[in-house]
PDB file of C-alpha atoms in Angstrom:
ATOM      1  CA  UNK A  25     -24.410 217.382 107.800  1.00  0.00           C
ATOM      2  CA  UNK A  26     -21.666 219.697 106.533  1.00  0.00           C
ATOM      3  CA  UNK A  27     -18.989 219.017 103.966  1.00  0.00           C
ATOM      4  CA  UNK A  28     -16.215 221.414 103.060  1.00  0.00           C
ATOM      5  CA  UNK A  29     -14.598 221.013  99.657  1.00  0.00           C
ATOM      6  CA  UNK A  30     -11.599 222.924  98.334  1.00  0.00           C
ATOM      7  CA  UNK A  31     -11.005 223.001  94.613  1.00  0.00           C
ATOM      8  CA  UNK A  32      -8.654 225.118  92.597  1.00  0.00           C
ATOM      9  CA  UNK A  33      -7.726 225.367  88.991  1.00  0.00           C
ATOM     10  CA  UNK A  34      -5.088 227.290  87.161  1.00  0.00           C
ATOM     11  CA  UNK A  35      -6.706 226.306  83.843  1.00  0.00           C
ATOM     12  CA  UNK A  36      -9.877 225.607  84.205  1.00  0.00           C
ATOM     13  CA  UNK A  37     -25.599 232.816  83.896  1.00  0.00           C
ATOM     14  CA  UNK A  38     -28.902 233.021  83.793  1.00  0.00           C
ATOM     15  CA  UNK A  39     -31.824 231.735  85.911  1.00  0.00           C
ATOM     16  CA  UNK A  40     -35.542 232.124  85.930  1.00  0.00           C
ATOM     17  CA  UNK A  41     -34.396 235.245  87.767  1.00  0.00           C
ATOM     18  CA  UNK A  42     -31.155 236.519  86.264  1.00  0.00           C
ATOM     19  CA  UNK A  43     -28.118 235.777  88.363  1.00  0.00           C
ATOM     20  CA  UNK A  44     -25.890 238.644  89.366  1.00  0.00           C
ATOM     21  CA  UNK A  45     -22.130 238.272  89.226  1.00  0.00           C
ATOM     22  CA  UNK A  46     -18.795 239.847  90.066  1.00  0.00           C
ATOM     23  CA  UNK A  47     -15.252 239.282  88.892  1.00  0.00           C
ATOM     24  CA  UNK A  48     -12.279 237.917  90.757  1.00  0.00           C
ATOM     25  CA  UNK A  49      -9.764 240.108  88.955  1.00  0.00           C
ATOM     26  CA  UNK A  50      -6.492 240.128  90.820  1.00  0.00           C
ATOM     27  CA  UNK A  51      -3.066 239.266  89.388  1.00  0.00           C
ATOM     28  CA  UNK A  52      -3.148 237.481  85.994  1.00  0.00           C
ATOM     29  CA  UNK A  53      -6.577 235.867  86.350  1.00  0.00           C
ATOM     30  CA  UNK A  54     -10.137 237.026  85.780  1.00  0.00           C
ATOM     31  CA  UNK A  55     -12.937 234.771  86.995  1.00  0.00           C
ATOM     32  CA  UNK A  56     -16.651 235.551  86.895  1.00  0.00           C
ATOM     33  CA  UNK A  57     -18.657 234.092  89.782  1.00  0.00           C
ATOM     34  CA  UNK A  58     -22.449 234.082  89.603  1.00  0.00           C
ATOM     35  CA  UNK A  59     -24.899 234.107  92.489  1.00  0.00           C
ATOM     36  CA  UNK A  60     -26.081 230.629  91.475  1.00  0.00           C
ATOM     37  CA  UNK A  61     -22.585 229.176  91.723  1.00  0.00           C
ATOM     38  CA  UNK A  62     -21.447 229.215  88.102  1.00  0.00           C
ATOM     39  CA  UNK A  63     -17.757 230.064  87.811  1.00  0.00           C
ATOM     40  CA  UNK A  64     -16.136 231.258  84.592  1.00  0.00           C
ATOM     41  CA  UNK A  65     -12.373 231.652  85.041  1.00  0.00           C
ATOM     42  CA  UNK A  66     -10.156 232.834  82.189  1.00  0.00           C
ATOM     43  CA  UNK A  67      -6.823 234.171  81.098  1.00  0.00           C
ATOM     44  CA  UNK A  68      -7.720 236.792  78.509  1.00  0.00           C
ATOM     45  CA  UNK A  69      -6.703 235.781  75.001  1.00  0.00           C
ATOM     46  CA  UNK A  70      -5.584 232.298  76.048  1.00  0.00           C
ATOM     47  CA  UNK A  71      -8.572 230.366  77.368  1.00  0.00           C
ATOM     48  CA  UNK A  72     -11.983 230.615  78.963  1.00  0.00           C
ATOM     49  CA  UNK A  73     -14.556 228.253  80.410  1.00  0.00           C
ATOM     50  CA  UNK A  74     -17.377 227.505  82.815  1.00  0.00           C
ATOM     51  CA  UNK A  75     -17.843 225.200  85.788  1.00  0.00           C
ATOM     52  CA  UNK A  76     -20.263 224.308  88.578  1.00  0.00           C
ATOM     53  CA  UNK A  77     -20.877 221.512  91.060  1.00  0.00           C
ATOM     54  CA  UNK A  78     -22.567 218.238  90.194  1.00  0.00           C
ATOM     55  CA  UNK A  79     -24.022 216.267  93.097  1.00  0.00           C
ATOM     56  CA  UNK A  80     -26.018 213.044  93.156  1.00  0.00           C
ATOM     57  CA  UNK A  81     -26.975 210.223  95.466  1.00  0.00           C
ATOM     58  CA  UNK A  82     -29.655 207.702  96.428  1.00  0.00           C
ATOM     59  CA  UNK A  83     -31.903 208.240  99.443  1.00  0.00           C
ATOM     60  CA  UNK A  84     -33.215 205.473 101.744  1.00  0.00           C
ATOM     61  CA  UNK A  85     -36.283 205.061  99.537  1.00  0.00           C
ATOM     62  CA  UNK A  86     -34.142 204.369  96.487  1.00  0.00           C
ATOM     63  CA  UNK A  87     -34.907 207.754  94.914  1.00  0.00           C
ATOM     64  CA  UNK A  88     -32.140 209.348  92.851  1.00  0.00           C
ATOM     65  CA  UNK A  89     -31.387 212.931  93.887  1.00  0.00           C
ATOM     66  CA  UNK A  90     -29.425 215.046  91.436  1.00  0.00           C
ATOM     67  CA  UNK A  91     -28.192 218.605  90.981  1.00  0.00           C
ATOM     68  CA  UNK A  92     -26.309 218.881  87.708  1.00  0.00           C
ATOM     69  CA  UNK A  93     -26.202 222.416  86.412  1.00  0.00           C
ATOM     70  CA  UNK A  94     -24.467 223.038  83.088  1.00  0.00           C
ATOM     71  CA  UNK A  95     -24.069 226.306  81.184  1.00  0.00           C
ATOM     72  CA  UNK A  96     -26.205 228.173  83.743  1.00  0.00           C
ATOM     73  CA  UNK A  97     -29.226 225.866  83.299  1.00  0.00           C
ATOM     74  CA  UNK A  98     -31.216 226.167  86.499  1.00  0.00           C
ATOM     75  CA  UNK A  99     -30.514 223.550  89.122  1.00  0.00           C
ATOM     76  CA  UNK A 100     -29.144 226.164  91.541  1.00  0.00           C
ATOM     77  CA  UNK A 101     -30.599 229.419  92.844  1.00  0.00           C
ATOM     78  CA  UNK A 102     -29.378 232.148  95.207  1.00  0.00           C
ATOM     79  CA  UNK A 103     -29.934 232.064  98.928  1.00  0.00           C
ATOM     80  CA  UNK A 104     -29.693 229.936 102.101  1.00  0.00           C
ATOM     81  CA  UNK A 105     -32.261 227.272 102.963  1.00  0.00           C
ATOM     82  CA  UNK A 106     -34.393 226.890 106.056  1.00  0.00           C
ATOM     83  CA  UNK A 107     -32.728 224.643 108.623  1.00  0.00           C
ATOM     84  CA  UNK A 108     -36.179 223.170 109.374  1.00  0.00           C
ATOM     85  CA  UNK A 109     -37.546 222.094 105.976  1.00  0.00           C
ATOM     86  CA  UNK A 110     -34.872 223.077 103.393  1.00  0.00           C
ATOM     87  CA  UNK A 111     -37.200 225.652 101.829  1.00  0.00           C
ATOM     88  CA  UNK A 112     -36.594 229.198 100.595  1.00  0.00           C
ATOM     89  CA  UNK A 113     -39.050 231.871  99.489  1.00  0.00           C
ATOM     90  CA  UNK A 114     -38.772 234.280  96.565  1.00  0.00           C
ATOM     91  CA  UNK A 115     -37.965 237.243  98.826  1.00  0.00           C
ATOM     92  CA  UNK A 116     -34.961 235.488 100.364  1.00  0.00           C
ATOM     93  CA  UNK A 117     -33.735 234.213  97.006  1.00  0.00           C
ATOM     94  CA  UNK A 118     -33.919 237.732  95.590  1.00  0.00           C
ATOM     95  CA  UNK A 119     -32.188 239.193  98.649  1.00  0.00           C
ATOM     96  CA  UNK A 120     -29.218 236.845  98.204  1.00  0.00           C
ATOM     97  CA  UNK A 121     -29.065 237.228  94.434  1.00  0.00           C
ATOM     98  CA  UNK A 122     -25.676 238.874  94.741  1.00  0.00           C
ATOM     99  CA  UNK A 123     -21.963 238.236  95.116  1.00  0.00           C
ATOM    100  CA  UNK A 124     -19.857 239.982  97.761  1.00  0.00           C
ATOM    101  CA  UNK A 125     -16.340 241.079  96.803  1.00  0.00           C
ATOM    102  CA  UNK A 126     -13.556 242.125  99.156  1.00  0.00           C
ATOM    103  CA  UNK A 127      -9.829 242.731  98.995  1.00  0.00           C
ATOM    104  CA  UNK A 128      -7.635 241.918 101.957  1.00  0.00           C
ATOM    105  CA  UNK A 129      -6.628 245.600 101.967  1.00  0.00           C
ATOM    106  CA  UNK A 130     -10.300 246.588 102.435  1.00  0.00           C
ATOM    107  CA  UNK A 131     -10.383 244.561 105.641  1.00  0.00           C
ATOM    108  CA  UNK A 132      -6.948 245.639 106.854  1.00  0.00           C
ATOM    109  CA  UNK A 133      -7.864 249.310 106.366  1.00  0.00           C
ATOM    110  CA  UNK A 134     -11.101 248.805 108.290  1.00  0.00           C
ATOM    111  CA  UNK A 135      -9.321 247.124 111.217  1.00  0.00           C
ATOM    112  CA  UNK A 136      -6.740 249.920 111.475  1.00  0.00           C
ATOM    113  CA  UNK A 137      -9.279 252.722 111.196  1.00  0.00           C
ATOM    114  CA  UNK A 138     -11.684 251.106 113.650  1.00  0.00           C
ATOM    115  CA  UNK A 139      -8.862 250.781 116.180  1.00  0.00           C
ATOM    116  CA  UNK A 140      -8.068 254.478 115.670  1.00  0.00           C
ATOM    117  CA  UNK A 141     -11.722 255.527 116.074  1.00  0.00           C
ATOM    118  CA  UNK A 142     -12.064 256.739 112.491  1.00  0.00           C
ATOM    119  CA  UNK A 143     -14.945 254.396 111.695  1.00  0.00           C
ATOM    120  CA  UNK A 144     -16.880 255.472 114.760  1.00  0.00           C
ATOM    121  CA  UNK A 145     -16.431 259.212 114.130  1.00  0.00           C
ATOM    122  CA  UNK A 146     -17.333 258.906 110.462  1.00  0.00           C
ATOM    123  CA  UNK A 147     -14.009 260.004 109.006  1.00  0.00           C
ATOM    124  CA  UNK A 148     -13.479 256.553 107.433  1.00  0.00           C
ATOM    125  CA  UNK A 149     -16.235 254.825 105.462  1.00  0.00           C
ATOM    126  CA  UNK A 150     -15.776 251.054 105.018  1.00  0.00           C
ATOM    127  CA  UNK A 151     -16.421 249.568 101.588  1.00  0.00           C
ATOM    128  CA  UNK A 152     -20.051 248.606 100.972  1.00  0.00           C
ATOM    129  CA  UNK A 153     -19.527 244.836 100.750  1.00  0.00           C
ATOM    130  CA  UNK A 154     -17.803 244.823 104.135  1.00  0.00           C
ATOM    131  CA  UNK A 155     -20.783 246.574 105.699  1.00  0.00           C
ATOM    132  CA  UNK A 156     -23.345 244.277 104.050  1.00  0.00           C
ATOM    133  CA  UNK A 157     -21.318 241.061 104.487  1.00  0.00           C
ATOM    134  CA  UNK A 158     -23.904 238.263 105.080  1.00  0.00           C
ATOM    135  CA  UNK A 159     -22.511 237.083 108.389  1.00  0.00           C
ATOM    136  CA  UNK A 160     -25.946 236.164 109.764  1.00  0.00           C
ATOM    137  CA  UNK A 161     -28.992 234.516 108.275  1.00  0.00           C
ATOM    138  CA  UNK A 162     -32.580 235.527 109.056  1.00  0.00           C
ATOM    139  CA  UNK A 163     -33.531 233.403 112.053  1.00  0.00           C
ATOM    140  CA  UNK A 164     -37.196 234.401 111.622  1.00  0.00           C
ATOM    141  CA  UNK A 165     -37.053 232.314 108.414  1.00  0.00           C
ATOM    142  CA  UNK A 166     -35.101 229.533 110.159  1.00  0.00           C
ATOM    143  CA  UNK A 167     -31.918 230.352 108.276  1.00  0.00           C
ATOM    144  CA  UNK A 168     -28.618 229.477 109.918  1.00  0.00           C
ATOM    145  CA  UNK A 169     -27.536 232.293 112.213  1.00  0.00           C
ATOM    146  CA  UNK A 170     -23.974 232.072 110.910  1.00  0.00           C
ATOM    147  CA  UNK A 171     -23.484 232.276 107.133  1.00  0.00           C
ATOM    148  CA  UNK A 172     -20.425 234.059 105.767  1.00  0.00           C
ATOM    149  CA  UNK A 173     -17.339 233.735 108.018  1.00  0.00           C
ATOM    150  CA  UNK A 174     -16.390 236.734 110.140  1.00  0.00           C
ATOM    151  CA  UNK A 175     -14.259 237.632 113.128  1.00  0.00           C
ATOM    152  CA  UNK A 176     -16.648 238.216 115.998  1.00  0.00           C
ATOM    153  CA  UNK A 177     -14.846 240.796 118.140  1.00  0.00           C
ATOM    154  CA  UNK A 178     -17.327 240.771 121.014  1.00  0.00           C
ATOM    155  CA  UNK A 179     -18.256 237.070 120.610  1.00  0.00           C
ATOM    156  CA  UNK A 180     -22.003 237.741 120.525  1.00  0.00           C
ATOM    157  CA  UNK A 181     -22.634 235.726 117.363  1.00  0.00           C
ATOM    158  CA  UNK A 182     -23.845 238.804 115.448  1.00  0.00           C
ATOM    159  CA  UNK A 183     -22.050 240.551 112.621  1.00  0.00           C
ATOM    160  CA  UNK A 184     -21.815 244.235 113.633  1.00  0.00           C
ATOM    161  CA  UNK A 185     -18.885 245.986 111.936  1.00  0.00           C
ATOM    162  CA  UNK A 186     -19.893 249.532 112.885  1.00  0.00           C
ATOM    163  CA  UNK A 187     -20.759 248.979 116.532  1.00  0.00           C
ATOM    164  CA  UNK A 188     -18.429 246.100 117.416  1.00  0.00           C
ATOM    165  CA  UNK A 189     -15.633 246.191 114.867  1.00  0.00           C
ATOM    166  CA  UNK A 190     -16.494 242.757 113.453  1.00  0.00           C
ATOM    167  CA  UNK A 191     -14.971 242.078 110.045  1.00  0.00           C
ATOM    168  CA  UNK A 192     -15.170 239.404 107.302  1.00  0.00           C
ATOM    169  CA  UNK A 193     -12.755 236.506 107.211  1.00  0.00           C
ATOM    170  CA  UNK A 194     -11.630 235.818 103.658  1.00  0.00           C
ATOM    171  CA  UNK A 195      -9.020 233.654 101.991  1.00  0.00           C
ATOM    172  CA  UNK A 196      -6.328 235.012  99.689  1.00  0.00           C
ATOM    173  CA  UNK A 197      -5.763 238.645  98.731  1.00  0.00           C
ATOM    174  CA  UNK A 198      -9.131 239.018  97.016  1.00  0.00           C
ATOM    175  CA  UNK A 199     -12.277 236.975  97.549  1.00  0.00           C
ATOM    176  CA  UNK A 200     -15.843 236.614  96.313  1.00  0.00           C
ATOM    177  CA  UNK A 201     -18.598 235.063  98.424  1.00  0.00           C
ATOM    178  CA  UNK A 202     -22.075 233.851  97.568  1.00  0.00           C
ATOM    179  CA  UNK A 203     -24.579 231.382  99.055  1.00  0.00           C
ATOM    180  CA  UNK A 204     -26.935 229.322  96.912  1.00  0.00           C
ATOM    181  CA  UNK A 205     -29.141 226.209  96.961  1.00  0.00           C
ATOM    182  CA  UNK A 206     -30.711 223.478  94.825  1.00  0.00           C
ATOM    183  CA  UNK A 207     -34.249 223.535  96.262  1.00  0.00           C
ATOM    184  CA  UNK A 208     -35.948 226.778  95.194  1.00  0.00           C
ATOM    185  CA  UNK A 209     -37.591 225.475  92.011  1.00  0.00           C
ATOM    186  CA  UNK A 210     -37.807 222.384  89.805  1.00  0.00           C
ATOM    187  CA  UNK A 211     -34.522 221.402  88.209  1.00  0.00           C
ATOM    188  CA  UNK A 212     -34.066 222.035  84.512  1.00  0.00           C
ATOM    189  CA  UNK A 213     -31.858 218.927  84.434  1.00  0.00           C
ATOM    190  CA  UNK A 214     -34.866 216.843  85.470  1.00  0.00           C
ATOM    191  CA  UNK A 215     -33.137 215.730  88.669  1.00  0.00           C
ATOM    192  CA  UNK A 216     -34.858 215.647  92.058  1.00  0.00           C
ATOM    193  CA  UNK A 217     -33.551 218.270  94.496  1.00  0.00           C
ATOM    194  CA  UNK A 218     -31.238 217.137  97.264  1.00  0.00           C
ATOM    195  CA  UNK A 219     -31.907 220.095  99.537  1.00  0.00           C
ATOM    196  CA  UNK A 220     -28.377 221.446  99.821  1.00  0.00           C
ATOM    197  CA  UNK A 221     -27.159 224.900 100.792  1.00  0.00           C
ATOM    198  CA  UNK A 222     -23.804 225.814  99.278  1.00  0.00           C
ATOM    199  CA  UNK A 223     -21.496 228.561 100.467  1.00  0.00           C
ATOM    200  CA  UNK A 224     -18.863 229.427  97.906  1.00  0.00           C
ATOM    201  CA  UNK A 225     -15.759 231.528  98.464  1.00  0.00           C
ATOM    202  CA  UNK A 226     -13.647 232.110  95.364  1.00  0.00           C
ATOM    203  CA  UNK A 227     -10.255 233.678  95.937  1.00  0.00           C
ATOM    204  CA  UNK A 228      -6.826 234.375  94.491  1.00  0.00           C
ATOM    205  CA  UNK A 229      -3.501 235.896  95.466  1.00  0.00           C
ATOM    206  CA  UNK A 230      -2.036 239.146  94.222  1.00  0.00           C
ATOM    207  CA  UNK A 231       1.648 239.816  93.568  1.00  0.00           C
ATOM    208  CA  UNK A 232       3.261 239.252  96.968  1.00  0.00           C
ATOM    209  CA  UNK A 233       5.875 237.170  98.739  1.00  0.00           C
ATOM    210  CA  UNK A 234       3.616 234.108  98.505  1.00  0.00           C
ATOM    211  CA  UNK A 235       3.339 234.330  94.710  1.00  0.00           C
ATOM    212  CA  UNK A 236       7.025 235.151  94.357  1.00  0.00           C
ATOM    213  CA  UNK A 237       7.964 231.827  95.931  1.00  0.00           C
ATOM    214  CA  UNK A 238       5.051 230.020  94.238  1.00  0.00           C
ATOM    215  CA  UNK A 239       4.761 231.633  90.780  1.00  0.00           C
ATOM    216  CA  UNK A 240       1.972 229.271  89.649  1.00  0.00           C
ATOM    217  CA  UNK A 241      -0.311 231.214  92.018  1.00  0.00           C
ATOM    218  CA  UNK A 242      -0.114 234.186  89.650  1.00  0.00           C
ATOM    219  CA  UNK A 243      -2.536 232.356  87.351  1.00  0.00           C
ATOM    220  CA  UNK A 244      -4.506 230.211  89.799  1.00  0.00           C
ATOM    221  CA  UNK A 245      -7.968 230.720  91.265  1.00  0.00           C
ATOM    222  CA  UNK A 246      -9.308 228.831  94.297  1.00  0.00           C
ATOM    223  CA  UNK A 247     -12.881 227.763  95.111  1.00  0.00           C
ATOM    224  CA  UNK A 248     -13.829 226.740  98.632  1.00  0.00           C
ATOM    225  CA  UNK A 249     -17.247 225.101  98.993  1.00  0.00           C
ATOM    226  CA  UNK A 250     -19.137 224.439 102.196  1.00  0.00           C
ATOM    227  CA  UNK A 251     -21.971 222.069 101.295  1.00  0.00           C
ATOM    228  CA  UNK A 252     -24.744 221.545 103.861  1.00  0.00           C
ATOM    229  CA  UNK A 253     -27.475 218.944 103.516  1.00  0.00           C
ATOM    230  CA  UNK A 254     -30.604 220.716 104.822  1.00  0.00           C
ATOM    231  CA  UNK A 255     -32.924 217.840 103.893  1.00  0.00           C
ATOM    232  CA  UNK A 256     -34.305 215.254 106.308  1.00  0.00           C
ATOM    233  CA  UNK A 257     -32.651 212.340 104.516  1.00  0.00           C
ATOM    234  CA  UNK A 258     -29.132 211.036 104.080  1.00  0.00           C
ATOM    235  CA  UNK A 259     -27.694 210.136 100.685  1.00  0.00           C
ATOM    236  CA  UNK A 260     -25.999 206.861  99.865  1.00  0.00           C
ATOM    237  CA  UNK A 261     -23.788 205.961  96.912  1.00  0.00           C
ATOM    238  CA  UNK A 262     -23.339 209.688  96.596  1.00  0.00           C
ATOM    239  CA  UNK A 263     -21.023 211.490  94.196  1.00  0.00           C
ATOM    240  CA  UNK A 264     -19.679 215.009  94.021  1.00  0.00           C
ATOM    241  CA  UNK A 265     -17.835 216.473  91.061  1.00  0.00           C
ATOM    242  CA  UNK A 266     -17.046 219.676  89.232  1.00  0.00           C
ATOM    243  CA  UNK A 267     -18.540 220.102  85.781  1.00  0.00           C
ATOM    244  CA  UNK A 268     -15.703 221.763  83.923  1.00  0.00           C
ATOM    245  CA  UNK A 269     -15.752 222.932  80.297  1.00  0.00           C
ATOM    246  CA  UNK A 270     -12.638 224.892  79.403  1.00  0.00           C
ATOM    247  CA  UNK A 271     -11.630 226.058  75.959  1.00  0.00           C
ATOM    248  CA  UNK A 272      -7.907 226.376  75.425  1.00  0.00           C
ATOM    249  CA  UNK A 273      -7.694 228.338  72.195  1.00  0.00           C
ATOM    250  CA  UNK A 274      -9.888 226.390  69.743  1.00  0.00           C
ATOM    251  CA  UNK A 275     -12.623 224.025  70.886  1.00  0.00           C
ATOM    252  CA  UNK A 276     -10.932 220.704  70.077  1.00  0.00           C
ATOM    253  CA  UNK A 277      -8.711 218.371  72.075  1.00  0.00           C
ATOM    254  CA  UNK A 278      -9.230 219.923  75.511  1.00  0.00           C
ATOM    255  CA  UNK A 279      -8.649 217.503  78.399  1.00  0.00           C
ATOM    256  CA  UNK A 280      -9.560 217.847  82.073  1.00  0.00           C
ATOM    257  CA  UNK A 281      -8.218 216.052  85.099  1.00  0.00           C
ATOM    258  CA  UNK A 282      -8.040 216.221  88.874  1.00  0.00           C
ATOM    259  CA  UNK A 283      -5.748 215.469  91.776  1.00  0.00           C
ATOM    260  CA  UNK A 284      -7.949 214.021  94.505  1.00  0.00           C
ATOM    261  CA  UNK A 285      -5.277 213.971  97.205  1.00  0.00           C
ATOM    262  CA  UNK A 286      -4.395 217.659  96.849  1.00  0.00           C
ATOM    263  CA  UNK A 287      -7.904 218.765  95.832  1.00  0.00           C
ATOM    264  CA  UNK A 288      -7.442 220.497  92.510  1.00  0.00           C
ATOM    265  CA  UNK A 289      -8.600 220.254  88.911  1.00  0.00           C
ATOM    266  CA  UNK A 290      -6.797 221.240  85.754  1.00  0.00           C
ATOM    267  CA  UNK A 291      -7.240 221.506  82.000  1.00  0.00           C
ATOM    268  CA  UNK A 292      -4.630 220.838  79.366  1.00  0.00           C
ATOM    269  CA  UNK A 293      -4.144 220.432  75.616  1.00  0.00           C
ATOM    270  CA  UNK A 294      -1.588 217.729  74.747  1.00  0.00           C
ATOM    271  CA  UNK A 295      -0.656 219.406  71.464  1.00  0.00           C
ATOM    272  CA  UNK A 296       0.339 222.662  73.224  1.00  0.00           C
ATOM    273  CA  UNK A 297       3.569 222.904  75.195  1.00  0.00           C
ATOM    274  CA  UNK A 298       3.090 226.353  76.778  1.00  0.00           C
TER     275      UNK A 298
END
């Protein structure tokens, strides 16, 4: 069962193994994204914060399942789960303990140079995260063959940028991608694992025609989640939310809200007008 969730916020990191991270740092925003799903967006000097998914539900046996990570406390770990038994080993978790970062220009330059033969003759070297883009899982470990989205030029289902000209598909003008799960170890929250694999793409827009006509995008970051239940059970009375702790200036009187219809969250301080 797959669920895709899109969240964005204009105001909105460690594990048993330390999470790695990269920054979404285009336009007027800077957002840290960790390999275990923690996001820390900020406008320097104005506000900062942290967020991650909360998920819960009841299985057919009446057992509560819960993943509720706060302040990097370990309910989530890097890596995709087995499609057979929702498991992951330490080698796979370590392998995916990373965040991939690409600019749209990185991809555009690759496409142009591949078409001109410069990639094949070695005169153009694609950026490292394009070459290592996790388009395919390890099928020997029963991981999903297709992980990170990519344009499959020769339609063979395999991500091969150098030999086939395949390239990542990202949103926005800059994007971060990571895949993580809630079933590698016991939850520090005390909740029972659901067995979900989560693919997160964080993205934003740089100064361009889109932001000119929509100036709020200059200080907005987007988070697209694909949530896959790898367990053998369905959840009932289930809930999904975004834990969101933002500090606007001092630590008092910060409010959060959401717009369910349009799929975004926001933070505000009633006593501040700008």
